[in-house]
PDB file of C-alpha atoms in Angstrom:
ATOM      1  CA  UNK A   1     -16.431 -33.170   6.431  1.00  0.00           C
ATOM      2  CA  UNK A   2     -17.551 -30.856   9.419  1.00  0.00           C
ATOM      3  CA  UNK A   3     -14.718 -31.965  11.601  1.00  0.00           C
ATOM      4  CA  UNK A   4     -15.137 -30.866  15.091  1.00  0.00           C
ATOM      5  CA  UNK A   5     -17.942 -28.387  15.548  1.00  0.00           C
ATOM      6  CA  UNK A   6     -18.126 -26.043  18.963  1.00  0.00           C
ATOM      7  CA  UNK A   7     -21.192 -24.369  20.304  1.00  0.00           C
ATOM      8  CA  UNK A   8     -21.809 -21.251  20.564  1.00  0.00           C
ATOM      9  CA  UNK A   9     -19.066 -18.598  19.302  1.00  0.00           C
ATOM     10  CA  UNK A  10     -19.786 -16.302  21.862  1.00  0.00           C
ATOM     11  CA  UNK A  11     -21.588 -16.479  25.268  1.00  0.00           C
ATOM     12  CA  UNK A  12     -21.904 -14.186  28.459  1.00  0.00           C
ATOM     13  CA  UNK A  13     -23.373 -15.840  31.611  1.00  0.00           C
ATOM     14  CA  UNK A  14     -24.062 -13.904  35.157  1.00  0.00           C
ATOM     15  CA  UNK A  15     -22.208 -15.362  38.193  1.00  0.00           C
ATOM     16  CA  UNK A  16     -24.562 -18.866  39.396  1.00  0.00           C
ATOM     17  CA  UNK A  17     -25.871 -19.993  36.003  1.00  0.00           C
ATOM     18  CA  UNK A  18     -25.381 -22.891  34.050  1.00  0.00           C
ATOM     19  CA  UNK A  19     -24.991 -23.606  30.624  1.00  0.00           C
ATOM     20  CA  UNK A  20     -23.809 -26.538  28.354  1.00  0.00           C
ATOM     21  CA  UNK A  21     -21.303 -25.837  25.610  1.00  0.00           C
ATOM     22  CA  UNK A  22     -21.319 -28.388  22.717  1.00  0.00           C
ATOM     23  CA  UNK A  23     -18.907 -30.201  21.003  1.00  0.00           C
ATOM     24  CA  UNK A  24     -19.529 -32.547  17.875  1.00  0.00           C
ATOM     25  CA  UNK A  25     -17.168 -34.619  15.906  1.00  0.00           C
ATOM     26  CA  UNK A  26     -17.704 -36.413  12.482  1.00  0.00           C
ATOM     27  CA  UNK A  27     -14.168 -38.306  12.008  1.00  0.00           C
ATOM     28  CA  UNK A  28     -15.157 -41.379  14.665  1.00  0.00           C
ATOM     29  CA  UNK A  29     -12.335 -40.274  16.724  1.00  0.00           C
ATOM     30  CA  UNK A  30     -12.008 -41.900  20.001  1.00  0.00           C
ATOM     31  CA  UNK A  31     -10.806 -39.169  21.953  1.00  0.00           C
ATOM     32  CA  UNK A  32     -12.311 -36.167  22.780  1.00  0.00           C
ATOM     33  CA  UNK A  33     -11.242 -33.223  25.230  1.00  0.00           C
ATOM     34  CA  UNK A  34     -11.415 -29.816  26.553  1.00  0.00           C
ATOM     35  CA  UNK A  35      -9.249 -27.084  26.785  1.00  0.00           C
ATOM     36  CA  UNK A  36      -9.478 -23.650  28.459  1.00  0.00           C
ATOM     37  CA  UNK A  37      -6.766 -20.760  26.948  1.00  0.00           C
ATOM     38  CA  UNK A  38      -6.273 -17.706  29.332  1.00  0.00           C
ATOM     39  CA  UNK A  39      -3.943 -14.970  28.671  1.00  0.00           C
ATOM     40  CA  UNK A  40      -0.067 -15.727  29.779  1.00  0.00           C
ATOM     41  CA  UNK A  41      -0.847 -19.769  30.458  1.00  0.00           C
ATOM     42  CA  UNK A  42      -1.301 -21.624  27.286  1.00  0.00           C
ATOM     43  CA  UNK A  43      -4.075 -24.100  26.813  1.00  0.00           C
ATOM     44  CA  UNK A  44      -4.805 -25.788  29.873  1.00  0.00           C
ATOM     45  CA  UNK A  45      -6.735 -29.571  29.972  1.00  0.00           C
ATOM     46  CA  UNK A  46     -10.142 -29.415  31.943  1.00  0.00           C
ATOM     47  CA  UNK A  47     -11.532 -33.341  31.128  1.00  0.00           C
ATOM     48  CA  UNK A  48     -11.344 -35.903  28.449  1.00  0.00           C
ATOM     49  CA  UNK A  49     -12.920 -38.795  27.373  1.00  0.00           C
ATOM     50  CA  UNK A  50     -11.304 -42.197  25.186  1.00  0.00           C
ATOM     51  CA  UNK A  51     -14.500 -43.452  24.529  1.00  0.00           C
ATOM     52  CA  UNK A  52     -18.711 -43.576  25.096  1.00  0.00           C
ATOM     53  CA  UNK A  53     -18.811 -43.663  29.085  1.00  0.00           C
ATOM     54  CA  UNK A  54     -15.551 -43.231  29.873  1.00  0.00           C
ATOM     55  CA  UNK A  55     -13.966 -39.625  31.154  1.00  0.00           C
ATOM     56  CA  UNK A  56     -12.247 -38.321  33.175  1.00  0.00           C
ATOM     57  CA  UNK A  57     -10.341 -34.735  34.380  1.00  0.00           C
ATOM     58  CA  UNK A  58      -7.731 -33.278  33.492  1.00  0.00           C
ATOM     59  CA  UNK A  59      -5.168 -30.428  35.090  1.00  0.00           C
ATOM     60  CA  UNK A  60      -8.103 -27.789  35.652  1.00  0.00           C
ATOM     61  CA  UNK A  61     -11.579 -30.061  36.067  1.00  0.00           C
ATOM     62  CA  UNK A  62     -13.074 -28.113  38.947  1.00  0.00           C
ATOM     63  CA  UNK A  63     -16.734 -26.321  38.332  1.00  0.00           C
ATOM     64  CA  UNK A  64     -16.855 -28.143  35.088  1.00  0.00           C
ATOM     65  CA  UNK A  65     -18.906 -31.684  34.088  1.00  0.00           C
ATOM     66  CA  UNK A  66     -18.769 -33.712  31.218  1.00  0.00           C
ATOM     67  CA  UNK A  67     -20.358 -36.948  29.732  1.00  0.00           C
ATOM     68  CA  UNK A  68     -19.537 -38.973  26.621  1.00  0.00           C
ATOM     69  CA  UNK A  69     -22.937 -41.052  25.790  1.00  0.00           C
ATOM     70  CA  UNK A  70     -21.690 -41.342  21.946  1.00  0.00           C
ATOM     71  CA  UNK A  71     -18.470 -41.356  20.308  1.00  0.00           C
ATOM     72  CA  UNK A  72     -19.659 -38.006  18.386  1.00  0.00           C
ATOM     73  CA  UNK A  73     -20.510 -35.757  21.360  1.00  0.00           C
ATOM     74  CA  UNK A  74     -18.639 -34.402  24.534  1.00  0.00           C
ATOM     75  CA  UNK A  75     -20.834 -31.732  26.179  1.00  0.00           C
ATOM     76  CA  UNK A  76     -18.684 -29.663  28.924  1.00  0.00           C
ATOM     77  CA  UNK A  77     -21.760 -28.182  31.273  1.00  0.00           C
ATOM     78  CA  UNK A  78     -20.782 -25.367  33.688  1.00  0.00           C
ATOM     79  CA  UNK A  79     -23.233 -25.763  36.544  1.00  0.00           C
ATOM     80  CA  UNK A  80     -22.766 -22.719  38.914  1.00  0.00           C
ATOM     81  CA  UNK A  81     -20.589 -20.611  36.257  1.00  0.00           C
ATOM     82  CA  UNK A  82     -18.041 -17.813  38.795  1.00  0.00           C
ATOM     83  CA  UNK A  83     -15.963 -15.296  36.716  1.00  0.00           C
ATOM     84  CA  UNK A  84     -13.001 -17.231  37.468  1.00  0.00           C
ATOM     85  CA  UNK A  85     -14.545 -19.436  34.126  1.00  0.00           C
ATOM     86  CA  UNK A  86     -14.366 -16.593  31.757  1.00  0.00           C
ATOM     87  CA  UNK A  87     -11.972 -17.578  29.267  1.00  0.00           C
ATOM     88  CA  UNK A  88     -12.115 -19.050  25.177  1.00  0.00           C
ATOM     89  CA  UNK A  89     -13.187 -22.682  25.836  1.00  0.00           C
ATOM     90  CA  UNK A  90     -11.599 -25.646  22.857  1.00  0.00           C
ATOM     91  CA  UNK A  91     -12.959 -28.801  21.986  1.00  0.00           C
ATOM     92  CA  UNK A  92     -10.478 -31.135  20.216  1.00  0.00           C
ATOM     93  CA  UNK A  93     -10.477 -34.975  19.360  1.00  0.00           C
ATOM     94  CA  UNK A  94      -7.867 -37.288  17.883  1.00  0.00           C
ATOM     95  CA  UNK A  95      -7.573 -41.037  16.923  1.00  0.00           C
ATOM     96  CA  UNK A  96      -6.342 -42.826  19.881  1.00  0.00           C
ATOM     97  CA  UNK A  97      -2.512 -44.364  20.038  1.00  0.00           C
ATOM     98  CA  UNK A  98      -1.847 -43.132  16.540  1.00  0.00           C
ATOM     99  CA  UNK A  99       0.579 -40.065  17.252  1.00  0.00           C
ATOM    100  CA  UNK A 100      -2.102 -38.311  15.402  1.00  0.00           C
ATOM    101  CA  UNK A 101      -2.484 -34.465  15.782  1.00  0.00           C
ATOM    102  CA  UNK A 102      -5.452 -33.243  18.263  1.00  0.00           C
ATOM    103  CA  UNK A 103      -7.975 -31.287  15.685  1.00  0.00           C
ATOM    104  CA  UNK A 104      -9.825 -28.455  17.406  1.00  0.00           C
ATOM    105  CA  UNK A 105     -12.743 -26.949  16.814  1.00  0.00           C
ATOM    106  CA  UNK A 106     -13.365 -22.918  16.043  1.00  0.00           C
ATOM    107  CA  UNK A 107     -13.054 -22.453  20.166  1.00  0.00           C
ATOM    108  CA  UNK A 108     -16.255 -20.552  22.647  1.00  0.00           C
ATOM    109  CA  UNK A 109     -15.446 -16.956  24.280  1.00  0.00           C
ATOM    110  CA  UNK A 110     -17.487 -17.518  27.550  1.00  0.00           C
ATOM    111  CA  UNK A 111     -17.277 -14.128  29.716  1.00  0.00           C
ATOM    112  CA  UNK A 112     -19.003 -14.789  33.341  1.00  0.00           C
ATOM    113  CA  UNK A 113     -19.889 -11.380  34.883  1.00  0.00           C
TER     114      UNK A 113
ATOM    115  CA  UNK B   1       5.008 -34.238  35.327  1.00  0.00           C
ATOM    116  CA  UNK B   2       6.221 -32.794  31.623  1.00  0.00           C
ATOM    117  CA  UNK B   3       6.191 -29.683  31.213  1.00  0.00           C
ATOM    118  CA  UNK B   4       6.610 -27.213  27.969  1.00  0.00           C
ATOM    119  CA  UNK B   5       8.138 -23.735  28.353  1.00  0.00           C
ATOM    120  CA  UNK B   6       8.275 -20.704  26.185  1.00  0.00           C
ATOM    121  CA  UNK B   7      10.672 -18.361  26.963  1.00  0.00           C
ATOM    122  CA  UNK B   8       9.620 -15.491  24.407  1.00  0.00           C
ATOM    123  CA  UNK B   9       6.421 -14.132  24.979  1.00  0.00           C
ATOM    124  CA  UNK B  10       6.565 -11.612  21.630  1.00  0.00           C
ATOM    125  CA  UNK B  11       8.627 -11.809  18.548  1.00  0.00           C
ATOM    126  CA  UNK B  12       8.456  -9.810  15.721  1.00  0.00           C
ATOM    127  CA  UNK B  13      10.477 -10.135  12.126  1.00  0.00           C
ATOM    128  CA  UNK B  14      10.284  -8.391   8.740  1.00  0.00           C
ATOM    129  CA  UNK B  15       8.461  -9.223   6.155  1.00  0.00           C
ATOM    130  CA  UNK B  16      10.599 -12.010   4.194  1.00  0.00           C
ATOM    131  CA  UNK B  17      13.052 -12.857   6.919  1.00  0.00           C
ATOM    132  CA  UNK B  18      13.434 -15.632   9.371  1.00  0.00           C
ATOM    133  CA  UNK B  19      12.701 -15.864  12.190  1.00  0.00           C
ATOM    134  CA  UNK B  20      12.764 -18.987  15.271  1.00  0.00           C
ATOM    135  CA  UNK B  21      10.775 -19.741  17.926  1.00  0.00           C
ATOM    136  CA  UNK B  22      11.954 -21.497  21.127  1.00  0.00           C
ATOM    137  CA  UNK B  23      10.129 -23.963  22.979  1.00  0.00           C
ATOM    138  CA  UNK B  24      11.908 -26.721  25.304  1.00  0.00           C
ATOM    139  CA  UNK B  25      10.802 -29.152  27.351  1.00  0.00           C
ATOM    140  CA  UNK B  26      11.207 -31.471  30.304  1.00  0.00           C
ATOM    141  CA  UNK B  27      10.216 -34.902  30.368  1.00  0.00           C
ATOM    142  CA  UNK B  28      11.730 -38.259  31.622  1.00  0.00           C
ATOM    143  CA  UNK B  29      10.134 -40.042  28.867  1.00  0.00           C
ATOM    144  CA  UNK B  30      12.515 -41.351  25.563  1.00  0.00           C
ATOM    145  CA  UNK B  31       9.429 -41.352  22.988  1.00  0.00           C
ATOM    146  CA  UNK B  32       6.871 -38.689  22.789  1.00  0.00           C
ATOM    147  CA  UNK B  33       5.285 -36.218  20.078  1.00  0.00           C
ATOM    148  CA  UNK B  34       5.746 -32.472  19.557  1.00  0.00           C
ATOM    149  CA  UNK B  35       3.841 -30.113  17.783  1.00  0.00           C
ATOM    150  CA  UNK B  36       3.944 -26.666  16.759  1.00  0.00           C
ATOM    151  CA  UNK B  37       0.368 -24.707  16.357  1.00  0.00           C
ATOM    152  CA  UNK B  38      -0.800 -21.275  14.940  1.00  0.00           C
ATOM    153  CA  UNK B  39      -3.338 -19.505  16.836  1.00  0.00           C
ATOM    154  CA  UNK B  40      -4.001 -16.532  14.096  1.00  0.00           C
ATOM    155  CA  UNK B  41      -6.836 -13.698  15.044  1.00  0.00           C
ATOM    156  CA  UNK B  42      -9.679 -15.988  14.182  1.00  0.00           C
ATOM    157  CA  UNK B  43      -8.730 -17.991  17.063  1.00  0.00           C
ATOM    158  CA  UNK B  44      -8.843 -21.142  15.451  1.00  0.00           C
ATOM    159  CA  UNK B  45      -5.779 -23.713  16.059  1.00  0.00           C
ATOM    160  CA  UNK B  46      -3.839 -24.645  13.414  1.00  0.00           C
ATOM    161  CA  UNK B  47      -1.322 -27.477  13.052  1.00  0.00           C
ATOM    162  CA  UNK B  48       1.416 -26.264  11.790  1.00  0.00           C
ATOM    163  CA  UNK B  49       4.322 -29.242  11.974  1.00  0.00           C
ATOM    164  CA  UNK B  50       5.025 -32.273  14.006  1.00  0.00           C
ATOM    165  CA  UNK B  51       7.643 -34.263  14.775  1.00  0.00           C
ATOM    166  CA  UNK B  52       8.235 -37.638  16.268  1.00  0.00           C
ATOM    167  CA  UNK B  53      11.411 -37.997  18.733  1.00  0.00           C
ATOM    168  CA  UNK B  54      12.403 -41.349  17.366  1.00  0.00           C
ATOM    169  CA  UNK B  55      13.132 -39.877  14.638  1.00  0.00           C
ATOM    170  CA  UNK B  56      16.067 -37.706  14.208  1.00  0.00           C
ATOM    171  CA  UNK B  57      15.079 -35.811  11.112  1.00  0.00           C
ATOM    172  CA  UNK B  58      13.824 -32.872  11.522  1.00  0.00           C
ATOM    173  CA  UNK B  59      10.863 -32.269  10.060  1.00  0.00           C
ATOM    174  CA  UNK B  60       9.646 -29.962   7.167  1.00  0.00           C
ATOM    175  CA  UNK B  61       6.817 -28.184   5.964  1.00  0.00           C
ATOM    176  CA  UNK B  62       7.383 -25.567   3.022  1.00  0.00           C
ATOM    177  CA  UNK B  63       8.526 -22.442   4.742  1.00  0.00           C
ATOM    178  CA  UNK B  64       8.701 -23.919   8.718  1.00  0.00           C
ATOM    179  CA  UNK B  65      11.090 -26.192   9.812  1.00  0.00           C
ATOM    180  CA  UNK B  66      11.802 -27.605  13.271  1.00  0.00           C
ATOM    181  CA  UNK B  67      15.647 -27.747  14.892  1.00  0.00           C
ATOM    182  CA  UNK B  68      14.710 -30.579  17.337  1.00  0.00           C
ATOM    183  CA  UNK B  69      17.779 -31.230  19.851  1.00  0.00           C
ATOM    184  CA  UNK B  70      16.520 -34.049  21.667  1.00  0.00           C
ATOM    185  CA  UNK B  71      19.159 -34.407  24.462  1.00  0.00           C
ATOM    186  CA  UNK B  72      18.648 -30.486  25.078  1.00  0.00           C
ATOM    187  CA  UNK B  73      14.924 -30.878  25.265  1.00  0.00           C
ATOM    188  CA  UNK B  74      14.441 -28.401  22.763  1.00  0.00           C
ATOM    189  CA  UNK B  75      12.562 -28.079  19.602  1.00  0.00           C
ATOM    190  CA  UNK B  76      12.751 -24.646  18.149  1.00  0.00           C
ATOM    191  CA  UNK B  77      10.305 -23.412  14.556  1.00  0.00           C
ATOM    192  CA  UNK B  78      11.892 -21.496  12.096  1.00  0.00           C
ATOM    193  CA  UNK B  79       9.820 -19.168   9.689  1.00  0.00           C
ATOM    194  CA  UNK B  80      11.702 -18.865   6.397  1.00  0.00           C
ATOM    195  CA  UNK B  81      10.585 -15.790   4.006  1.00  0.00           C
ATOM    196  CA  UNK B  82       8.032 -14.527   6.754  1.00  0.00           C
ATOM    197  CA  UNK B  83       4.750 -13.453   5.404  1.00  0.00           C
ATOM    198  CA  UNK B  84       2.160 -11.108   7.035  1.00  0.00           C
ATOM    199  CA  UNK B  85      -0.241 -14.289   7.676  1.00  0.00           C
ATOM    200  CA  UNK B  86       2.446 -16.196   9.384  1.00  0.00           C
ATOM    201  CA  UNK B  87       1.401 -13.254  12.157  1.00  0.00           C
ATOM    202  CA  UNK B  88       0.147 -14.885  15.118  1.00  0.00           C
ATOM    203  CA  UNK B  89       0.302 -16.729  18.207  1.00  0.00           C
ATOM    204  CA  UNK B  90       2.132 -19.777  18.213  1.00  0.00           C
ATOM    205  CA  UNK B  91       2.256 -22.663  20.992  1.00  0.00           C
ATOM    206  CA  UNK B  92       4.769 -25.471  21.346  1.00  0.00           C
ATOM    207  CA  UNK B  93       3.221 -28.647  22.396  1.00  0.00           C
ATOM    208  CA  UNK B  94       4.097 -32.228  23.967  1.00  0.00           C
ATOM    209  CA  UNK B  95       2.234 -35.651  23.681  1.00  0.00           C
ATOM    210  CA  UNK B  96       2.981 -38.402  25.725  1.00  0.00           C
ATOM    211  CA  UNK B  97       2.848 -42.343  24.187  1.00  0.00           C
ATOM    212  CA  UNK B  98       1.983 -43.870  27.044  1.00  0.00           C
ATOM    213  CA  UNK B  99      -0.083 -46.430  25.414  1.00  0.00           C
ATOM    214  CA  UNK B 100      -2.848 -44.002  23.581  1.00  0.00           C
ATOM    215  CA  UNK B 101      -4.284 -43.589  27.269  1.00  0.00           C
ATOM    216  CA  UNK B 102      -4.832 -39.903  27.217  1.00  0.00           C
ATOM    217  CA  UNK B 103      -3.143 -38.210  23.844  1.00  0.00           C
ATOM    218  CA  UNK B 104      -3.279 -35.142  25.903  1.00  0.00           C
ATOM    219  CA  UNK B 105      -1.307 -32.200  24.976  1.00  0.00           C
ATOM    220  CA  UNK B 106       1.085 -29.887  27.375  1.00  0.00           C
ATOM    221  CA  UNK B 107       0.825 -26.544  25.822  1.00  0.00           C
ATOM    222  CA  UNK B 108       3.428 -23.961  26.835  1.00  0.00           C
ATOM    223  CA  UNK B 109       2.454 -20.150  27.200  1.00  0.00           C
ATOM    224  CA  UNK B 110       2.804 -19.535  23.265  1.00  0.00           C
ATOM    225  CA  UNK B 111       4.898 -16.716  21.876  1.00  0.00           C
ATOM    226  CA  UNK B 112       2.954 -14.073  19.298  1.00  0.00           C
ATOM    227  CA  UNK B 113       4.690 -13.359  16.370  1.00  0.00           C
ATOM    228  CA  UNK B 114       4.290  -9.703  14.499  1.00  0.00           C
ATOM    229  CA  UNK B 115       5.314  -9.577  11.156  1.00  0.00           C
ATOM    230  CA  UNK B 116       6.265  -6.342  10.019  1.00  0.00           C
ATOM    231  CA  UNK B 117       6.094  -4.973   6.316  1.00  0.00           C
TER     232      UNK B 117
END
């Protein structure tokens, strides 16, 4: 059992370009998110999703898009990445309603120069 | 708006002592979820307790226990016979039951724990 599986470890973009950072999930759980952890501020929500087609943001969702198209996958695309993105990105899912814990996966370092 | 705060940004105990972490927390809700997690090096999240405010036991894992003081909003970890891999960052976090709408989490600003040898 994979769990939840982020893509890549590591990247380092140059101010204006885009990239899509991957998130799969093999335990059918509803809901999906994303986090972004800077130093001094905790984990901070950027947009989640409780099911195929349906998202939507969280406390920090600006410069960031997301689609759900299957219950397994919740891409978070940067379109225009600014160094104001460079942080360690998480993916995590739960069961819905169930007081279940979030599970994350391994987490991205994206540094935007 | 809940919020989750963490008043100690470092800690640091010996080697087979104990040591607690504070976390409160401000909501105007009666039932929620809180969590502890361990952020070691490797930057992977790790659940490390939970605890359900109906319920007024606190809860247990081997060495970490929670004191959770529900009308003082607080919910504070204690590390019993500290070992050098309980060294790491650790973040206090709240889940809302509103229904299974969002199962977000409110992180607070985590406190990193040195253990010393």
């Amino acid at each position: 059992n994979a769990g939840v599986t982020q893509t890549p470890k590591f990247q380092v973009l140059k101010t204006g370009q885009s990239m899509t950072l991957q998130c799969a999930q093999d335990m059918n759980h509803e809901y999906m998110s994303w986090y972004r952890q800077d130093p001094g501020m905790g984990l901070r929500l950027i947009h989640y999703s409780v099911g195929a087609g349906i998202t939507d943001q969280g406390e920090v969702p600006n410069g960031y898009n997301v689609s759900r198209s299957t219950t397994e996958d919740f891409p978070l695309r940067l379109l225009s990445a600014a160094p104001s993105q460079t942080s360690v990105y998480f993916c995590a899912s739960t069961l819905l309603g169930t007081g279940s814990p979030l599970h994350f996966g391994n987490g991205t370092r994206l540094t935007v120069t | 708006a809940q919020t989750v705060t963490q008043s100690q940004p470092e800690m640091s105990v010996q080697e087979a002592e104990t040591v607690t972490l504070s976390c409160t927390y401000d909501t105007s809700e009666s039932d929620y979820y809180l969590f502890w997690y361990k952020q070691p090096p490797s930057r992977q999240m790790i659940l490390v307790i939970r605890q359900e405010a109906y319920k007024q036991q606190n809860a247990t894992e081997n060495r970490f226990s929670v004191n959770f003081q529900k009308a003082a909003k607080s919910f504070s970890l204690k590390i019993s016979d500290s070992q050098l891999g309980d060294a790491a960052m650790y973040f206090c976090a709240y889940r809302s039951t509103d229904g299974g709408a969002t199962n977000k989490l409110i992180f607070g600003t985590g406190t990193l724990l040195a253990v010393q040898p």
